[in-house]
XYZ file of C-alpha atoms in Angstrom:
457
model
C 73.749 13.565 159.016
C 71.402 15.663 161.152
C 67.858 14.526 161.763
C 65.380 16.993 160.346
C 63.219 18.773 162.916
C 60.160 17.572 161.028
C 61.205 14.012 161.873
C 62.124 14.671 165.487
C 65.458 16.486 165.266
C 66.442 19.832 166.793
C 65.194 22.911 164.901
C 67.807 25.179 163.375
C 66.035 28.247 164.723
C 63.575 28.696 167.555
C 63.282 32.488 167.799
C 60.736 34.184 165.522
C 61.951 36.592 162.874
C 61.383 40.248 163.682
C 58.210 41.993 162.592
C 58.277 44.354 159.619
C 57.006 47.141 161.883
C 60.115 49.300 162.290
C 59.390 52.481 164.215
C 61.361 54.816 166.441
C 61.148 58.248 168.017
C 60.293 59.877 164.688
C 56.923 58.126 164.417
C 56.172 58.941 168.044
C 57.088 62.593 167.481
C 54.739 63.007 164.513
C 51.902 61.036 166.097
C 52.229 63.194 169.219
C 52.034 66.289 167.034
C 48.695 65.107 165.617
C 47.414 64.249 169.098
C 48.529 67.581 170.488
C 46.714 69.461 167.733
C 43.567 67.346 168.122
C 43.277 66.909 164.362
C 42.371 63.373 163.330
C 40.744 64.180 159.992
C 40.467 67.560 158.348
C 38.677 66.529 155.170
C 35.673 68.572 154.120
C 33.269 66.614 151.951
C 31.464 69.652 150.590
C 32.645 72.117 147.945
C 34.036 75.530 148.803
C 34.681 78.570 146.645
C 38.241 77.420 146.016
C 37.298 73.844 145.039
C 38.463 74.006 141.417
C 41.710 75.631 142.480
C 42.295 72.850 145.013
C 41.463 70.071 142.564
C 44.028 71.421 140.084
C 46.886 71.906 142.534
C 50.072 69.901 142.475
C 50.765 68.259 145.831
C 53.609 70.670 146.556
C 51.299 73.673 146.242
C 48.445 71.941 148.063
C 50.581 71.530 151.170
C 51.564 75.199 151.161
C 48.079 76.500 150.372
C 46.494 78.478 153.196
C 42.837 77.593 153.287
C 40.089 76.813 155.745
C 40.637 74.734 158.838
C 38.917 71.924 156.975
C 39.648 71.422 153.264
C 38.556 69.164 150.431
C 42.163 67.920 150.185
C 42.464 67.013 153.865
C 44.525 68.271 156.775
C 48.088 69.419 157.081
C 49.586 65.969 157.783
C 47.755 64.283 154.898
C 48.888 67.024 152.530
C 52.417 66.888 153.914
C 52.628 63.133 153.313
C 51.316 63.607 149.784
C 53.853 66.345 149.103
C 56.722 64.249 150.450
C 55.691 61.169 148.456
C 55.266 63.173 145.259
C 58.721 64.684 145.782
C 60.242 61.290 146.441
C 58.819 59.763 143.270
C 59.290 62.840 141.086
C 55.677 63.445 140.081
C 53.386 66.434 140.619
C 50.395 64.620 142.100
C 50.085 62.220 145.040
C 46.625 61.370 146.370
C 46.493 59.455 149.657
C 43.799 56.843 150.285
C 42.831 54.511 153.112
C 44.145 51.393 151.334
C 45.768 50.325 148.102
C 42.534 48.533 147.243
C 40.729 51.872 147.469
C 43.522 53.409 145.442
C 43.214 50.877 142.631
C 39.435 51.255 142.608
C 39.795 55.030 142.478
C 42.436 55.025 139.749
C 40.445 52.642 137.554
C 37.304 54.713 138.036
C 39.214 57.902 137.232
C 40.484 56.175 134.078
C 36.857 55.798 132.992
C 36.402 52.091 133.700
C 32.751 51.261 134.296
C 29.928 48.908 133.287
C 30.534 47.137 129.986
C 34.296 47.678 130.123
C 37.076 45.136 130.484
C 40.341 45.563 132.361
C 43.218 43.263 131.462
C 45.237 42.161 134.470
C 47.450 39.390 135.768
C 46.112 36.122 137.134
C 48.825 36.133 139.831
C 48.315 38.673 142.602
C 46.423 39.215 145.817
C 42.621 39.240 145.395
C 42.445 43.014 145.856
C 43.898 43.602 142.390
C 40.987 41.897 140.658
C 38.345 43.029 143.150
C 39.275 46.645 142.456
C 38.253 46.079 138.830
C 34.783 45.123 140.038
C 34.535 48.281 142.159
C 32.815 50.284 139.428
C 31.339 47.264 137.623
C 34.061 46.559 135.092
C 35.053 42.975 134.260
C 38.591 41.615 134.779
C 40.222 39.704 131.933
C 43.044 37.613 133.339
C 46.208 36.688 131.478
C 49.174 34.545 132.413
C 52.552 35.785 133.606
C 56.073 35.668 132.237
C 58.497 33.188 133.778
C 61.137 35.922 133.738
C 59.547 38.361 136.178
C 56.217 36.801 137.286
C 54.420 39.851 135.870
C 52.052 40.270 132.916
C 53.195 38.550 129.731
C 52.908 41.332 127.121
C 52.271 38.904 124.263
C 49.205 37.613 126.087
C 48.060 41.140 126.907
C 48.041 41.987 123.214
C 45.919 38.936 122.443
C 43.417 39.800 125.187
C 42.547 43.293 123.918
C 38.974 43.663 122.637
C 36.753 46.595 121.726
C 35.564 46.572 125.358
C 39.024 46.905 126.896
C 39.483 50.182 128.743
C 42.654 49.680 130.771
C 45.582 47.426 131.607
C 46.221 46.862 135.317
C 49.876 45.941 135.795
C 51.228 44.353 138.990
C 54.922 44.681 139.865
C 54.970 41.411 141.797
C 57.414 40.824 144.675
C 59.342 43.933 143.633
C 60.028 42.753 140.068
C 59.143 45.449 137.521
C 56.836 44.440 134.700
C 57.872 44.963 131.072
C 56.489 48.474 130.914
C 57.852 49.380 127.475
C 55.952 46.552 125.821
C 52.799 47.177 127.847
C 52.813 50.911 127.121
C 53.284 50.198 123.436
C 50.152 48.021 123.464
C 48.237 50.663 125.419
C 49.160 53.455 123.004
C 48.173 51.475 119.952
C 44.786 50.584 121.430
C 44.109 53.858 123.292
C 44.112 52.192 126.718
C 44.944 53.509 130.174
C 47.698 51.818 132.200
C 47.384 51.561 135.980
C 50.346 50.216 137.965
C 49.802 48.171 141.122
C 52.993 48.929 143.071
C 51.864 47.500 146.409
C 54.999 45.326 146.591
C 57.402 47.629 144.786
C 57.920 51.063 146.396
C 61.384 52.156 145.349
C 61.749 49.676 142.490
C 63.081 51.267 139.310
C 62.342 50.311 135.729
C 65.118 51.561 133.449
C 65.876 54.274 135.980
C 62.281 55.382 136.556
C 60.306 54.590 139.724
C 57.476 52.173 139.070
C 54.177 53.911 139.619
C 55.312 56.935 137.592
C 55.363 55.277 134.174
C 51.713 54.540 133.402
C 48.708 56.829 133.769
C 48.601 56.197 137.531
C 50.469 54.126 140.098
C 49.077 52.795 143.371
C 51.099 51.940 146.492
C 50.216 50.050 149.665
C 51.204 50.911 153.223
C 49.676 47.832 154.839
C 51.748 46.518 157.743
C 53.744 43.926 155.761
C 54.796 46.299 152.974
C 58.170 47.983 152.406
C 56.871 51.074 154.196
C 53.824 50.822 156.386
C 51.189 52.832 158.196
C 49.114 49.818 159.263
C 46.673 50.408 156.427
C 46.733 53.032 153.712
C 47.774 53.743 150.158
C 48.824 56.384 147.657
C 47.969 57.166 144.035
C 50.587 58.851 141.863
C 50.012 60.520 138.518
C 51.485 63.143 136.246
C 48.093 63.821 134.641
C 46.159 66.775 136.127
C 42.850 65.385 134.839
C 43.523 62.006 136.438
C 44.507 63.681 139.727
C 41.357 65.790 139.695
C 39.102 62.790 139.230
C 40.958 60.743 141.854
C 40.549 63.560 144.374
C 36.829 63.748 143.636
C 36.244 59.989 143.821
C 38.206 59.744 147.075
C 36.102 62.337 148.869
C 32.370 62.277 148.132
C 32.884 63.781 144.688
C 29.168 63.742 143.962
C 28.768 66.652 146.382
C 30.797 69.005 144.172
C 29.002 69.213 140.779
C 26.211 71.591 139.917
C 23.712 71.249 137.093
C 26.212 72.606 134.575
C 28.324 69.421 134.725
C 27.914 67.073 131.766
C 27.126 63.387 132.120
C 30.710 62.639 131.073
C 32.026 64.793 133.917
C 29.700 63.006 136.347
C 30.880 59.511 135.365
C 32.067 57.448 138.350
C 31.523 60.198 140.923
C 29.313 57.936 143.035
C 30.092 58.822 146.644
C 33.108 57.178 148.231
C 35.065 57.845 151.371
C 38.575 56.589 150.714
C 40.241 59.288 152.826
C 43.382 58.814 154.911
C 43.440 59.990 158.528
C 45.930 62.466 159.968
C 47.331 59.791 162.291
C 47.941 57.434 159.386
C 49.589 60.209 157.375
C 51.886 61.039 160.294
C 53.171 57.462 160.254
C 53.576 57.761 156.496
C 55.753 60.869 156.754
C 58.095 59.079 159.151
C 58.098 55.799 157.233
C 58.907 57.498 153.944
C 62.044 58.917 155.543
C 63.120 55.325 156.283
C 62.222 53.844 152.894
C 65.669 54.004 151.290
C 67.358 52.485 154.329
C 64.777 49.752 154.715
C 64.933 48.951 150.994
C 68.736 48.743 151.201
C 68.374 46.194 153.989
C 65.980 44.166 151.837
C 68.539 44.073 149.039
C 71.363 43.136 151.414
C 69.356 40.385 153.092
C 68.181 38.986 149.765
C 71.737 38.787 148.426
C 72.989 37.226 151.657
C 70.389 34.475 151.637
C 70.744 33.837 147.916
C 74.501 33.441 148.366
C 73.975 31.218 151.388
C 71.864 28.685 149.498
C 73.752 28.778 146.197
C 74.306 25.367 144.688
C 71.569 23.504 146.546
C 70.020 20.851 144.291
C 66.636 21.750 142.857
C 66.634 25.299 144.238
C 67.173 28.317 141.974
C 67.460 31.889 143.198
C 65.865 34.458 140.889
C 68.078 37.517 140.413
C 66.330 40.851 140.744
C 67.156 43.282 137.934
C 69.215 46.379 138.642
C 67.122 48.957 140.458
C 64.551 46.484 141.790
C 63.775 46.180 145.492
C 62.834 42.691 146.738
C 59.620 42.607 148.718
C 59.568 38.844 149.197
C 62.454 36.605 148.154
C 61.311 33.899 145.733
C 63.100 30.716 144.756
C 62.117 28.221 142.077
C 61.953 24.603 143.203
C 62.393 21.568 140.959
C 60.994 18.315 142.315
C 62.346 16.439 139.277
C 65.823 17.085 140.662
C 65.130 16.370 144.338
C 62.495 13.644 143.990
C 60.721 15.290 146.927
C 57.441 17.163 146.686
C 57.786 20.914 147.096
C 55.240 21.000 149.918
C 57.258 18.465 151.923
C 60.304 20.724 151.657
C 58.198 23.670 152.822
C 57.036 21.689 155.844
C 60.592 20.667 156.645
C 61.842 24.259 156.484
C 58.990 25.498 158.662
C 59.811 22.828 161.215
C 63.364 24.183 161.244
C 61.923 27.568 162.269
C 62.010 29.192 158.829
C 58.659 30.668 157.692
C 58.376 29.970 153.977
C 55.430 29.639 151.638
C 54.339 28.674 148.166
C 53.039 32.066 147.111
C 49.323 32.663 146.824
C 46.938 29.884 147.819
C 45.220 30.126 144.437
C 45.177 32.225 141.312
C 42.785 35.159 141.324
C 40.505 33.636 138.652
C 40.163 30.520 140.842
C 38.249 32.560 143.408
C 34.637 31.260 143.494
C 33.419 34.781 142.827
C 35.026 34.614 139.379
C 34.341 30.946 138.772
C 30.629 31.491 139.463
C 30.680 34.969 137.889
C 28.628 36.689 140.521
C 29.649 39.734 142.523
C 26.680 42.063 143.097
C 23.348 40.605 144.096
C 22.030 37.288 142.819
C 21.864 38.161 139.151
C 25.475 37.582 138.116
C 26.479 41.233 137.899
C 28.601 42.691 136.382
C 28.950 39.844 133.857
C 25.204 39.656 133.259
C 24.836 43.433 132.901
C 23.029 44.406 129.693
C 26.023 46.580 128.874
C 28.276 43.498 128.934
C 26.503 40.134 128.891
C 29.541 37.954 128.158
C 31.138 34.902 129.764
C 34.941 35.327 129.879
C 36.825 32.062 130.199
C 38.404 31.899 133.656
C 39.525 28.287 133.327
C 42.775 27.538 135.136
C 44.146 25.851 132.014
C 44.508 29.350 130.549
C 47.241 30.201 133.068
C 49.732 27.312 132.969
C 52.809 29.326 133.959
C 51.239 30.905 137.045
C 49.493 27.675 138.062
C 52.724 25.733 137.967
C 54.514 28.473 139.912
C 52.166 28.376 142.883
C 51.409 24.660 142.624
C 54.915 23.262 142.209
C 57.729 25.769 141.847
C 57.467 28.821 144.105
C 59.254 28.822 147.443
C 58.950 32.219 149.124
C 60.975 33.498 152.073
C 59.195 36.414 153.699
C 61.493 38.005 156.269
C 64.130 39.908 154.294
C 62.901 43.157 155.822
C 64.542 45.184 158.588
C 65.360 44.802 161.391
C 66.302 41.243 160.379
C 69.941 41.194 159.360
C 72.920 39.082 158.259
C 72.807 36.704 161.232
C 69.151 35.955 160.572
C 69.843 35.287 156.892
C 72.758 33.032 157.797
C 70.533 31.022 160.110
C 67.887 30.735 157.406
C 70.552 29.587 154.947
C 71.759 26.983 157.450
C 68.230 25.596 157.672
C 67.973 25.440 153.876
C 71.298 23.592 153.709
C 70.190 21.193 156.424
C 66.951 20.335 154.637
C 68.427 20.107 151.149
C 71.403 18.169 152.485
C 69.089 15.557 153.996
C 66.459 15.127 151.315
C 66.847 11.361 151.645
C 65.061 11.636 155.008
C 62.086 13.216 153.281
C 62.146 10.618 150.518
C 62.157 7.860 153.097
C 59.485 9.589 155.087
C 57.171 9.966 152.116
C 55.754 6.481 152.639
C 55.959 6.641 156.425
C 53.731 9.680 156.923
C 50.565 7.862 157.844
C 52.341 5.207 159.882
C 54.217 7.819 161.900
C 51.023 9.719 162.543
C 52.226 13.057 161.181
C 49.644 15.513 159.965
C 51.097 16.842 156.727
């Protein structure tokens, strides 16, 4: 029996896992190209004679289009990244943005979501998913997740639809694809838009199709911890020319384009925004996209290696990813009824062994005080108190029992399945899991000794 590091033993691992920032000469080459040309942003925020032609262009044509030094669609590196991403995902339109949060806000606004409207979304995601709904004064309606994929439960989506519902915001959590067939069926029957949050799922396939290309728009994140990264940044994909047009306008001070001939419907949600990506960011994106398949393959390999390495441990269940999915974070389900040890004590023991693990999100999105107190803009409770809405959706945690139990008791997330971490790192992580789960009696004994031993748990 080995003494757990938490109780004074020797840690299994002392070296940190490698960062998810994987760059080489290719990134340096493209960044140098931007520096050499002295072009950091080539967006023009004012209309030109070719504005309607630009707004209608597929990303392939936009990259090849010879226009002014500055253009409403950005510079050569931004348009190159958009072309490459559109090609990769097999859609005509890719619209880069400065973050996935901006991208979600833009896509929802382009879908016509505004004051008085509701957007159905998951209760289990990073805050940005729900905050994007508030961007143009719509109200999020949260529903619980399925235990099978941790994504929206379609049966609960159906029940949440009202006459105010304008869109469904799907999150492909951890790389698991949501049940898009069922969600699209609901959307068609109720004339709703579907926006896909693919921040954690670039490269994941749903029945052979890349997520982000199935609904009306898909949004990707390039934040540093994602499967491909530019530090910050995002991308909107769509096959709909009208959606692409509106996204391009909203991204880049769209209110500067219309003249008095535009109708009020055409002017909806064109309040000025600057969600533009820089040329330097796009240069990183071009290089990172070239690495996406290789980096995703490493994620799959590492996930399988660690799952195999911990197979059979009591109270720990690995969740298989469906064919075509790319793991972003590797989740396990923990069962304290089997181990007789609290999940959080196991997390502490693994961290002490040098293995960074977590319990998922700290809280559900509807638990955020902003939603509990129903106040976002000013002191008057907007957008809930808006005369166009004026309702009090129930954000009580009891409405989300599956998600609440996942983050409160069951989730155990391992974060570092990304490159350049490899088989040896996964084997060491598995050894730490086996050490902890093979010595659970030490944690059981320690449960009543915590205060006496002076540990801060």
